[in-house]
Structure formats: structure tokens, C-alpha cells
PDB file of C-alpha atoms and ligand atoms in Angstrom:
ATOM      1  CA  UNK B 288     104.322  94.899-157.139  1.00  0.00           C
ATOM      2  CA  UNK B 289     105.246  98.269-158.632  1.00  0.00           C
ATOM      3  CA  UNK B 290     108.700  98.502-160.077  1.00  0.00           C
ATOM      4  CA  UNK B 291     110.347 101.223-162.143  1.00  0.00           C
ATOM      5  CA  UNK B 292     111.196  99.879-165.599  1.00  0.00           C
ATOM      6  CA  UNK B 293     114.876  99.394-166.281  1.00  0.00           C
ATOM      7  CA  UNK B 294     117.084  97.164-168.372  1.00  0.00           C
ATOM      8  CA  UNK B 295     119.449  96.048-165.615  1.00  0.00           C
ATOM      9  CA  UNK B 296     120.075  92.305-165.487  1.00  0.00           C
ATOM     10  CA  UNK B 297     117.452  90.561-163.358  1.00  0.00           C
ATOM     11  CA  UNK B 298     117.814  86.933-162.281  1.00  0.00           C
ATOM     12  CA  UNK B 299     114.515  85.045-162.003  1.00  0.00           C
ATOM     13  CA  UNK B 300     114.910  81.577-160.443  1.00  0.00           C
ATOM     14  CA  UNK B 301     112.347  79.094-161.748  1.00  0.00           C
ATOM     15  CA  UNK B 302     110.783  77.156-158.881  1.00  0.00           C
ATOM     16  CA  UNK B 303     110.352  74.235-161.279  1.00  0.00           C
ATOM     17  CA  UNK B 304     113.806  73.239-159.987  1.00  0.00           C
ATOM     18  CA  UNK B 305     112.926  73.870-156.308  1.00  0.00           C
ATOM     19  CA  UNK B 306     111.654  71.427-153.686  1.00  0.00           C
ATOM     20  CA  UNK B 307     107.936  71.175-154.533  1.00  0.00           C
ATOM     21  CA  UNK B 308     107.140  70.403-150.877  1.00  0.00           C
ATOM     22  CA  UNK B 309     108.708  73.672-149.736  1.00  0.00           C
ATOM     23  CA  UNK B 310     107.843  76.349-152.296  1.00  0.00           C
ATOM     24  CA  UNK B 311     107.323  79.110-149.729  1.00  0.00           C
ATOM     25  CA  UNK B 312     110.669  78.535-148.037  1.00  0.00           C
ATOM     26  CA  UNK B 313     112.424  78.090-151.397  1.00  0.00           C
ATOM     27  CA  UNK B 314     111.118  81.455-152.653  1.00  0.00           C
ATOM     28  CA  UNK B 315     112.259  83.187-149.478  1.00  0.00           C
ATOM     29  CA  UNK B 316     115.637  81.440-149.708  1.00  0.00           C
ATOM     30  CA  UNK B 317     116.411  82.510-153.285  1.00  0.00           C
ATOM     31  CA  UNK B 318     115.193  86.054-152.619  1.00  0.00           C
ATOM     32  CA  UNK B 319     117.456  86.151-149.570  1.00  0.00           C
ATOM     33  CA  UNK B 320     120.291  85.059-151.836  1.00  0.00           C
ATOM     34  CA  UNK B 321     119.825  87.820-154.406  1.00  0.00           C
ATOM     35  CA  UNK B 322     117.033  86.730-156.775  1.00  0.00           C
ATOM     36  CA  UNK B 323     115.272  89.681-158.409  1.00  0.00           C
ATOM     37  CA  UNK B 324     112.059  87.993-159.594  1.00  0.00           C
ATOM     38  CA  UNK B 325     110.524  84.571-158.892  1.00  0.00           C
ATOM     39  CA  UNK B 326     109.526  82.642-162.036  1.00  0.00           C
ATOM     40  CA  UNK B 327     106.553  80.307-161.651  1.00  0.00           C
ATOM     41  CA  UNK B 328     105.934  77.704-164.386  1.00  0.00           C
ATOM     42  CA  UNK B 329     102.309  76.652-164.855  1.00  0.00           C
ATOM     43  CA  UNK B 330     101.853  73.602-167.149  1.00  0.00           C
ATOM     44  CA  UNK B 331      98.673  71.831-168.161  1.00  0.00           C
ATOM     45  CA  UNK B 332      99.699  68.527-169.772  1.00  0.00           C
ATOM     46  CA  UNK B 333      98.012  69.707-172.976  1.00  0.00           C
ATOM     47  CA  UNK B 334      99.908  72.744-174.322  1.00  0.00           C
ATOM     48  CA  UNK B 335     103.084  71.103-172.980  1.00  0.00           C
ATOM     49  CA  UNK B 336     103.703  67.461-172.089  1.00  0.00           C
ATOM     50  CA  UNK B 337     103.994  68.038-168.349  1.00  0.00           C
ATOM     51  CA  UNK B 338     101.727  69.127-165.491  1.00  0.00           C
ATOM     52  CA  UNK B 339     102.817  71.335-162.591  1.00  0.00           C
ATOM     53  CA  UNK B 340     100.207  73.343-160.665  1.00  0.00           C
ATOM     54  CA  UNK B 341      97.675  76.138-161.026  1.00  0.00           C
ATOM     55  CA  UNK B 342      96.388  79.340-159.452  1.00  0.00           C
ATOM     56  CA  UNK B 343      95.776  77.863-155.982  1.00  0.00           C
ATOM     57  CA  UNK B 344      99.464  77.035-155.637  1.00  0.00           C
ATOM     58  CA  UNK B 345     100.420  80.495-156.922  1.00  0.00           C
ATOM     59  CA  UNK B 346      98.167  82.056-154.282  1.00  0.00           C
ATOM     60  CA  UNK B 347      99.786  79.919-151.588  1.00  0.00           C
ATOM     61  CA  UNK B 348     103.286  80.949-152.689  1.00  0.00           C
ATOM     62  CA  UNK B 349     102.482  84.671-153.032  1.00  0.00           C
ATOM     63  CA  UNK B 350     102.881  85.690-149.361  1.00  0.00           C
ATOM     64  CA  UNK B 351     106.386  84.187-149.385  1.00  0.00           C
ATOM     65  CA  UNK B 352     107.557  86.414-152.265  1.00  0.00           C
ATOM     66  CA  UNK B 353     108.530  90.020-151.528  1.00  0.00           C
ATOM     67  CA  UNK B 354     109.316  91.006-155.126  1.00  0.00           C
ATOM     68  CA  UNK B 355     107.882  90.226-158.528  1.00  0.00           C
ATOM     69  CA  UNK B 356     105.931  86.997-159.050  1.00  0.00           C
ATOM     70  CA  UNK B 357     106.460  86.203-162.718  1.00  0.00           C
ATOM     71  CA  UNK B 358     103.944  83.580-163.824  1.00  0.00           C
ATOM     72  CA  UNK B 359     104.636  81.727-167.087  1.00  0.00           C
ATOM     73  CA  UNK B 360     101.527  80.033-168.412  1.00  0.00           C
ATOM     74  CA  UNK B 361     102.163  76.964-170.553  1.00  0.00           C
ATOM     75  CA  UNK B 362      98.452  76.257-170.870  1.00  0.00           C
ATOM     76  CA  UNK B 363      95.770  76.437-173.525  1.00  0.00           C
ATOM     77  CA  UNK B 364      93.302  78.010-173.418  1.00  0.00           C
ATOM     78  CA  UNK B 365      94.522  80.956-171.323  1.00  0.00           C
ATOM     79  CA  UNK B 366      91.584  83.366-171.140  1.00  0.00           C
ATOM     80  CA  UNK B 367      89.326  81.444-168.720  1.00  0.00           C
ATOM     81  CA  UNK B 368      92.107  81.469-166.088  1.00  0.00           C
ATOM     82  CA  UNK B 369      93.356  85.083-166.251  1.00  0.00           C
ATOM     83  CA  UNK B 370      91.165  86.340-163.421  1.00  0.00           C
ATOM     84  CA  UNK B 371      92.223  83.449-161.173  1.00  0.00           C
ATOM     85  CA  UNK B 372      95.915  84.281-161.649  1.00  0.00           C
ATOM     86  CA  UNK B 373      95.207  87.975-160.954  1.00  0.00           C
ATOM     87  CA  UNK B 374      93.496  86.974-157.702  1.00  0.00           C
ATOM     88  CA  UNK B 375      96.462  84.718-156.908  1.00  0.00           C
ATOM     89  CA  UNK B 376      98.691  87.789-156.978  1.00  0.00           C
ATOM     90  CA  UNK B 377     100.686  87.402-160.199  1.00  0.00           C
ATOM     91  CA  UNK B 378     102.571  90.586-161.108  1.00  0.00           C
ATOM     92  CA  UNK B 379     103.557  89.471-164.604  1.00  0.00           C
ATOM     93  CA  UNK B 380     101.365  86.969-166.476  1.00  0.00           C
ATOM     94  CA  UNK B 381     102.905  85.515-169.625  1.00  0.00           C
ATOM     95  CA  UNK B 382     100.946  83.668-172.298  1.00  0.00           C
ATOM     96  CA  UNK B 383     102.327  81.863-175.343  1.00  0.00           C
ATOM     97  CA  UNK B 384     101.603  83.255-178.793  1.00  0.00           C
ATOM     98  CA  UNK B 385     101.070  79.630-179.860  1.00  0.00           C
ATOM     99  CA  UNK B 386      98.403  78.998-177.202  1.00  0.00           C
ATOM    100  CA  UNK B 387      95.410  80.260-179.142  1.00  0.00           C
ATOM    101  CA  UNK B 388      94.069  82.219-182.105  1.00  0.00           C
ATOM    102  CA  UNK B 389      93.388  85.468-180.199  1.00  0.00           C
ATOM    103  CA  UNK B 390      96.588  86.454-178.440  1.00  0.00           C
ATOM    104  CA  UNK B 391      95.835  90.172-178.689  1.00  0.00           C
ATOM    105  CA  UNK B 392      92.598  89.669-176.772  1.00  0.00           C
ATOM    106  CA  UNK B 393      94.462  87.602-174.182  1.00  0.00           C
ATOM    107  CA  UNK B 394      97.094  90.315-173.652  1.00  0.00           C
ATOM    108  CA  UNK B 395      94.399  92.985-173.309  1.00  0.00           C
ATOM    109  CA  UNK B 396      92.603  90.837-170.748  1.00  0.00           C
ATOM    110  CA  UNK B 397      95.814  90.339-168.734  1.00  0.00           C
ATOM    111  CA  UNK B 398      96.430  94.084-168.562  1.00  0.00           C
ATOM    112  CA  UNK B 399      92.738  94.670-167.932  1.00  0.00           C
ATOM    113  CA  UNK B 400      93.000  92.417-164.879  1.00  0.00           C
ATOM    114  CA  UNK B 401      95.751  94.674-163.512  1.00  0.00           C
ATOM    115  CA  UNK B 402      98.811  92.585-164.345  1.00  0.00           C
ATOM    116  CA  UNK B 403     101.768  93.183-166.618  1.00  0.00           C
ATOM    117  CA  UNK B 404     101.395  91.219-169.845  1.00  0.00           C
ATOM    118  CA  UNK B 405     104.069  88.872-171.135  1.00  0.00           C
ATOM    119  CA  UNK B 406     104.235  87.168-174.511  1.00  0.00           C
ATOM    120  CA  UNK B 407     106.255  83.948-174.860  1.00  0.00           C
ATOM    121  CA  UNK B 408     107.619  82.585-178.140  1.00  0.00           C
ATOM    122  CA  UNK B 409     108.523  78.930-178.644  1.00  0.00           C
ATOM    123  CA  UNK B 410     111.880  78.223-180.329  1.00  0.00           C
ATOM    124  CA  UNK B 411     110.163  77.554-183.674  1.00  0.00           C
ATOM    125  CA  UNK B 412     108.210  80.819-183.641  1.00  0.00           C
ATOM    126  CA  UNK B 413     109.816  83.797-185.412  1.00  0.00           C
ATOM    127  CA  UNK B 414     110.463  87.189-183.779  1.00  0.00           C
ATOM    128  CA  UNK B 415     108.053  88.690-186.321  1.00  0.00           C
ATOM    129  CA  UNK B 416     105.058  87.162-184.538  1.00  0.00           C
ATOM    130  CA  UNK B 417     105.661  89.582-181.644  1.00  0.00           C
ATOM    131  CA  UNK B 418     106.050  92.728-183.742  1.00  0.00           C
ATOM    132  CA  UNK B 419     102.350  93.716-184.043  1.00  0.00           C
ATOM    133  CA  UNK B 420     102.021  93.300-180.268  1.00  0.00           C
ATOM    134  CA  UNK B 421     104.942  95.344-178.918  1.00  0.00           C
ATOM    135  CA  UNK B 422     102.688  98.161-177.678  1.00  0.00           C
ATOM    136  CA  UNK B 423     100.442  95.670-175.897  1.00  0.00           C
ATOM    137  CA  UNK B 424     103.063  93.896-173.802  1.00  0.00           C
ATOM    138  CA  UNK B 425     105.409  94.554-170.893  1.00  0.00           C
ATOM    139  CA  UNK B 426     107.659  91.557-171.524  1.00  0.00           C
ATOM    140  CA  UNK B 427     108.583  89.200-174.330  1.00  0.00           C
ATOM    141  CA  UNK B 428     109.859  85.789-173.260  1.00  0.00           C
ATOM    142  CA  UNK B 429     112.164  84.040-175.693  1.00  0.00           C
ATOM    143  CA  UNK B 430     112.094  80.302-175.004  1.00  0.00           C
ATOM    144  CA  UNK B 431     115.581  78.904-175.397  1.00  0.00           C
ATOM    145  CA  UNK B 432     114.320  75.340-174.847  1.00  0.00           C
ATOM    146  CA  UNK B 433     111.075  73.678-175.837  1.00  0.00           C
ATOM    147  CA  UNK B 434     108.753  74.402-172.904  1.00  0.00           C
ATOM    148  CA  UNK B 435     107.750  71.578-170.594  1.00  0.00           C
ATOM    149  CA  UNK B 436     110.785  70.585-168.578  1.00  0.00           C
ATOM    150  CA  UNK B 437     113.726  72.059-166.701  1.00  0.00           C
ATOM    151  CA  UNK B 438     117.307  71.014-167.245  1.00  0.00           C
ATOM    152  CA  UNK B 439     117.335  71.041-171.054  1.00  0.00           C
ATOM    153  CA  UNK B 440     120.108  72.406-173.269  1.00  0.00           C
ATOM    154  CA  UNK B 441     120.070  76.029-174.425  1.00  0.00           C
ATOM    155  CA  UNK B 442     119.145  76.396-178.125  1.00  0.00           C
ATOM    156  CA  UNK B 443     121.741  78.792-179.548  1.00  0.00           C
ATOM    157  CA  UNK B 444     119.788  79.757-182.661  1.00  0.00           C
ATOM    158  CA  UNK B 445     117.503  81.819-180.415  1.00  0.00           C
ATOM    159  CA  UNK B 446     120.189  84.447-179.755  1.00  0.00           C
ATOM    160  CA  UNK B 447     119.516  85.995-183.154  1.00  0.00           C
ATOM    161  CA  UNK B 448     115.819  86.277-182.229  1.00  0.00           C
ATOM    162  CA  UNK B 449     116.735  88.160-179.070  1.00  0.00           C
ATOM    163  CA  UNK B 450     118.786  90.676-181.065  1.00  0.00           C
ATOM    164  CA  UNK B 451     115.944  91.151-183.557  1.00  0.00           C
ATOM    165  CA  UNK B 452     113.447  91.768-180.757  1.00  0.00           C
ATOM    166  CA  UNK B 453     115.782  94.177-178.975  1.00  0.00           C
ATOM    167  CA  UNK B 454     116.084  96.241-182.169  1.00  0.00           C
ATOM    168  CA  UNK B 455     112.328  96.211-182.759  1.00  0.00           C
ATOM    169  CA  UNK B 456     111.471  97.173-179.170  1.00  0.00           C
ATOM    170  CA  UNK B 457     113.532 100.375-179.325  1.00  0.00           C
ATOM    171  CA  UNK B 458     112.576 102.705-176.456  1.00  0.00           C
ATOM    172  CA  UNK B 459     109.419 100.842-175.470  1.00  0.00           C
ATOM    173  CA  UNK B 460     109.403  99.716-171.822  1.00  0.00           C
ATOM    174  CA  UNK B 461     109.355  96.012-172.738  1.00  0.00           C
ATOM    175  CA  UNK B 462     111.556  93.502-170.941  1.00  0.00           C
ATOM    176  CA  UNK B 463     113.229  90.689-172.865  1.00  0.00           C
ATOM    177  CA  UNK B 464     113.198  87.518-170.800  1.00  0.00           C
ATOM    178  CA  UNK B 465     115.123  84.344-171.592  1.00  0.00           C
ATOM    179  CA  UNK B 466     113.790  81.008-170.406  1.00  0.00           C
ATOM    180  CA  UNK B 467     115.617  77.697-170.649  1.00  0.00           C
ATOM    181  CA  UNK B 468     119.171  76.480-170.279  1.00  0.00           C
ATOM    182  CA  UNK B 469     120.470  79.739-168.803  1.00  0.00           C
ATOM    183  CA  UNK B 470     123.741  79.316-166.897  1.00  0.00           C
ATOM    184  CA  UNK B 471     127.006  81.290-166.634  1.00  0.00           C
ATOM    185  CA  UNK B 472     128.090  80.040-170.080  1.00  0.00           C
ATOM    186  CA  UNK B 473     124.879  80.953-171.961  1.00  0.00           C
ATOM    187  CA  UNK B 474     123.805  84.099-170.044  1.00  0.00           C
ATOM    188  CA  UNK B 475     126.485  86.247-171.752  1.00  0.00           C
ATOM    189  CA  UNK B 476     125.133  85.365-175.226  1.00  0.00           C
ATOM    190  CA  UNK B 477     121.623  86.625-174.500  1.00  0.00           C
ATOM    191  CA  UNK B 478     122.695  89.554-172.303  1.00  0.00           C
ATOM    192  CA  UNK B 479     124.892  90.848-175.121  1.00  0.00           C
ATOM    193  CA  UNK B 480     121.963  90.449-177.535  1.00  0.00           C
ATOM    194  CA  UNK B 481     119.718  92.615-175.335  1.00  0.00           C
ATOM    195  CA  UNK B 482     117.978  90.387-172.768  1.00  0.00           C
ATOM    196  CA  UNK B 483     117.468  91.730-169.246  1.00  0.00           C
ATOM    197  CA  UNK B 484     115.447  89.066-167.361  1.00  0.00           C
ATOM    198  CA  UNK B 485     117.218  85.719-167.097  1.00  0.00           C
ATOM    199  CA  UNK B 486     115.144  82.778-165.880  1.00  0.00           C
ATOM    200  CA  UNK B 487     117.225  79.949-164.470  1.00  0.00           C
ATOM    201  CA  UNK B 488     116.015  76.787-162.764  1.00  0.00           C
ATOM    202  CA  UNK B 489     118.647  74.095-162.498  1.00  0.00           C
ATOM    203  CA  UNK B 490     121.564  76.547-162.646  1.00  0.00           C
ATOM    204  CA  UNK B 491     120.238  78.398-159.556  1.00  0.00           C
ATOM    205  CA  UNK B 492     118.969  75.532-157.386  1.00  0.00           C
ATOM    206  CA  UNK B 493     121.809  73.082-157.963  1.00  0.00           C
ATOM    207  CA  UNK B 494     123.973  72.350-154.929  1.00  0.00           C
ATOM    208  CA  UNK B 495     121.766  74.177-152.413  1.00  0.00           C
ATOM    209  CA  UNK B 496     118.698  73.664-150.223  1.00  0.00           C
ATOM    210  CA  UNK B 497     116.432  75.660-147.936  1.00  0.00           C
ATOM    211  CA  UNK B 498     118.724  74.701-145.048  1.00  0.00           C
ATOM    212  CA  UNK B 499     121.910  75.504-146.984  1.00  0.00           C
ATOM    213  CA  UNK B 500     120.936  78.296-149.373  1.00  0.00           C
ATOM    214  CA  UNK B 501     124.421  79.788-149.830  1.00  0.00           C
ATOM    215  CA  UNK B 502     124.886  77.813-153.055  1.00  0.00           C
ATOM    216  CA  UNK B 503     121.830  79.606-154.468  1.00  0.00           C
ATOM    217  CA  UNK B 504     123.597  82.903-153.790  1.00  0.00           C
ATOM    218  CA  UNK B 505     126.809  81.783-155.457  1.00  0.00           C
ATOM    219  CA  UNK B 506     124.904  80.455-158.468  1.00  0.00           C
ATOM    220  CA  UNK B 507     122.870  83.661-158.874  1.00  0.00           C
ATOM    221  CA  UNK B 508     125.969  85.839-158.511  1.00  0.00           C
ATOM    222  CA  UNK B 509     127.835  83.812-161.157  1.00  0.00           C
ATOM    223  CA  UNK B 510     125.026  84.100-163.708  1.00  0.00           C
ATOM    224  CA  UNK B 511     124.631  87.825-163.013  1.00  0.00           C
ATOM    225  CA  UNK B 512     128.375  88.532-163.243  1.00  0.00           C
ATOM    226  CA  UNK B 513     128.675  86.628-166.537  1.00  0.00           C
ATOM    227  CA  UNK B 514     125.706  88.506-168.021  1.00  0.00           C
ATOM    228  CA  UNK B 515     126.837  91.923-166.839  1.00  0.00           C
ATOM    229  CA  UNK B 516     130.364  91.363-168.126  1.00  0.00           C
ATOM    230  CA  UNK B 517     128.974  90.571-171.582  1.00  0.00           C
ATOM    231  CA  UNK B 518     127.126  93.880-171.631  1.00  0.00           C
ATOM    232  CA  UNK B 519     130.413  95.760-171.133  1.00  0.00           C
TER     233      UNK B 519
HETATM  234  C1  DX5 R 176     110.576  75.292-169.178  1.00  0.00           C
HETATM  235  C2  DX5 R 176     110.305  76.346-168.127  1.00  0.00           C
HETATM  236  C3  DX5 R 176     111.530  76.966-167.573  1.00  0.00           C
HETATM  237  C4  DX5 R 176     112.437  75.998-166.862  1.00  0.00           C
HETATM  238  C5  DX5 R 176     113.833  76.482-166.951  1.00  0.00           C
HETATM  239  O1  DX5 R 176     109.392  74.899-169.741  1.00  0.00           O
HETATM  240  O2  DX5 R 176     109.519  77.384-168.695  1.00  0.00           O
HETATM  241  O3  DX5 R 176     111.215  78.080-166.750  1.00  0.00           O
HETATM  242  O4  DX5 R 176     112.101  75.816-165.535  1.00  0.00           O
HETATM  243  O5  DX5 R 176     114.633  75.513-166.370  1.00  0.00           O
HETATM  244  P1  DX5 R 176     116.191  75.427-166.665  1.00  0.00           P
HETATM  245  O6  DX5 R 176     116.799  76.733-166.214  1.00  0.00           O
HETATM  246  O7  DX5 R 176     116.628  74.273-165.835  1.00  0.00           O
HETATM  247  O8  DX5 R 176     116.360  75.227-168.142  1.00  0.00           O
HETATM  248 ZN1   ZN R 177     109.277  79.319-167.612  1.00  0.00          ZN
END
């Protein structure tokens, strides 16, 4: 999906916290309640200690998403699967810098397959690892939990990394995405530091369902309002 680059706050619900038996309806429900992007967490039980799903599920979800499908790969290796995620309709495909020795090649291949390229950094990985790659990416994802599971606590030391990346990015059209433990109390910290895409799983899906999606709307609005207020 084509989208003009901007740094407005975008809320990206992670379907890791949705009803796995109803992904299509869950995506439509959160979009109907104000979600900007849909964040899709792919895990392989090898790069991270959990398994979710792969390109076939992404392809099945795609027709139910009107906006951006933001696919976060927590897999290693990445390269053999890039084409499959392009065919599945991913708009943004994010790979971890820790997932292999040739991240630059991976990012080139993602763009070459027609997708926007994202680069994710684990909490223990310094901002510096992204600096040589800033012209090769469309998004940098700062993990504010250790990847693998939803519902973990936000790691505050990552806020400094966000500020460092924001300064380094300058005028480049590169989004800063935050993933893990985002809620109305932590969103202001990263929004003030320069993040614009806020992934939230448990904080969006809690209290709602496909049949009663209003809670999703309230949750999204609260995270957005807290983030926008912190920007001033
Ligand atoms: C963690 C995933 C996240 C996760 C966020 O490995 O990448 O996208 O779903 O979940 P919450 O918002 O519950 O921390
Ligand atoms: Zn994620």
C-alpha cells in the first residue's frame, strides 16, 4: 500500500494478542476502531523461543487489511523467505540485525522484492548497528522487550536508543517503530524521544473482542492521545 511518509503517531496493533481463530475479523475490527497499521509477528522457534505462523497465514489475513500490513520477522535465516512474504502482500518487511551475518543483503532483497525494508534491534543491540544502514531502510524497529512473547514489561533503557536514532536519521524518510510493552504510560516516553509507529498488542486488545470492539477503539485512542501529548 502506498502511503506518503510522515512522522505523525501511528498505532499498529499486534495481532499476537488477537484471537488466533479470527485474524481476519480482528484486523477489520481494529482498523474500524482507528488502527493505522496492522503488525504481524512471525516467529520460528529458533531465532526466538516461540512459534507463531508464516507466509500462508499472512496471505490469508491480507484481504482483511485495508491499510499497511507490517510484518515483523523473528526468524533466522530471513533471505529464503523474502519472496514468499512479498507474495503474501506484506507492505513493510522487518528483519532483525541479529538474524544473520549479511543484513545489508537482506535489506536490499526486501526492497528488491517491492516492499519497504525494516530493521529491528534487540534490546542488547546498540543504536550504532543501524547507522551504516540508514539509507537502506524505511523503518527501524526498537524492541522494548526481548522478542518472543506479548505482554512483557517495557525496558526503559531503550528510550535513549530511540533518541540517538532520531538524531542520526535526520531528514531521511525512516520511521522509528517501538515494539513491546507500549501502553498509555510508556508511549509518551518514546513519542517524546522521536518514535512515530507504536506497536501495541495487549494494550490494544485487552477488554474487547470482535463482537465488542469498542474497547479496542478506547485503547487505541488512549495510547495515541498520550503519545501526541508528549510531543507537545
Ligand atoms: C514481541 C512482539 C511484539 C508483541 C508486543 O516479540 O514483536 O509485537 O506482540 O506485544 P505487547 O504490546 O503485548 O508487548
Ligand atoms: Zn513485533
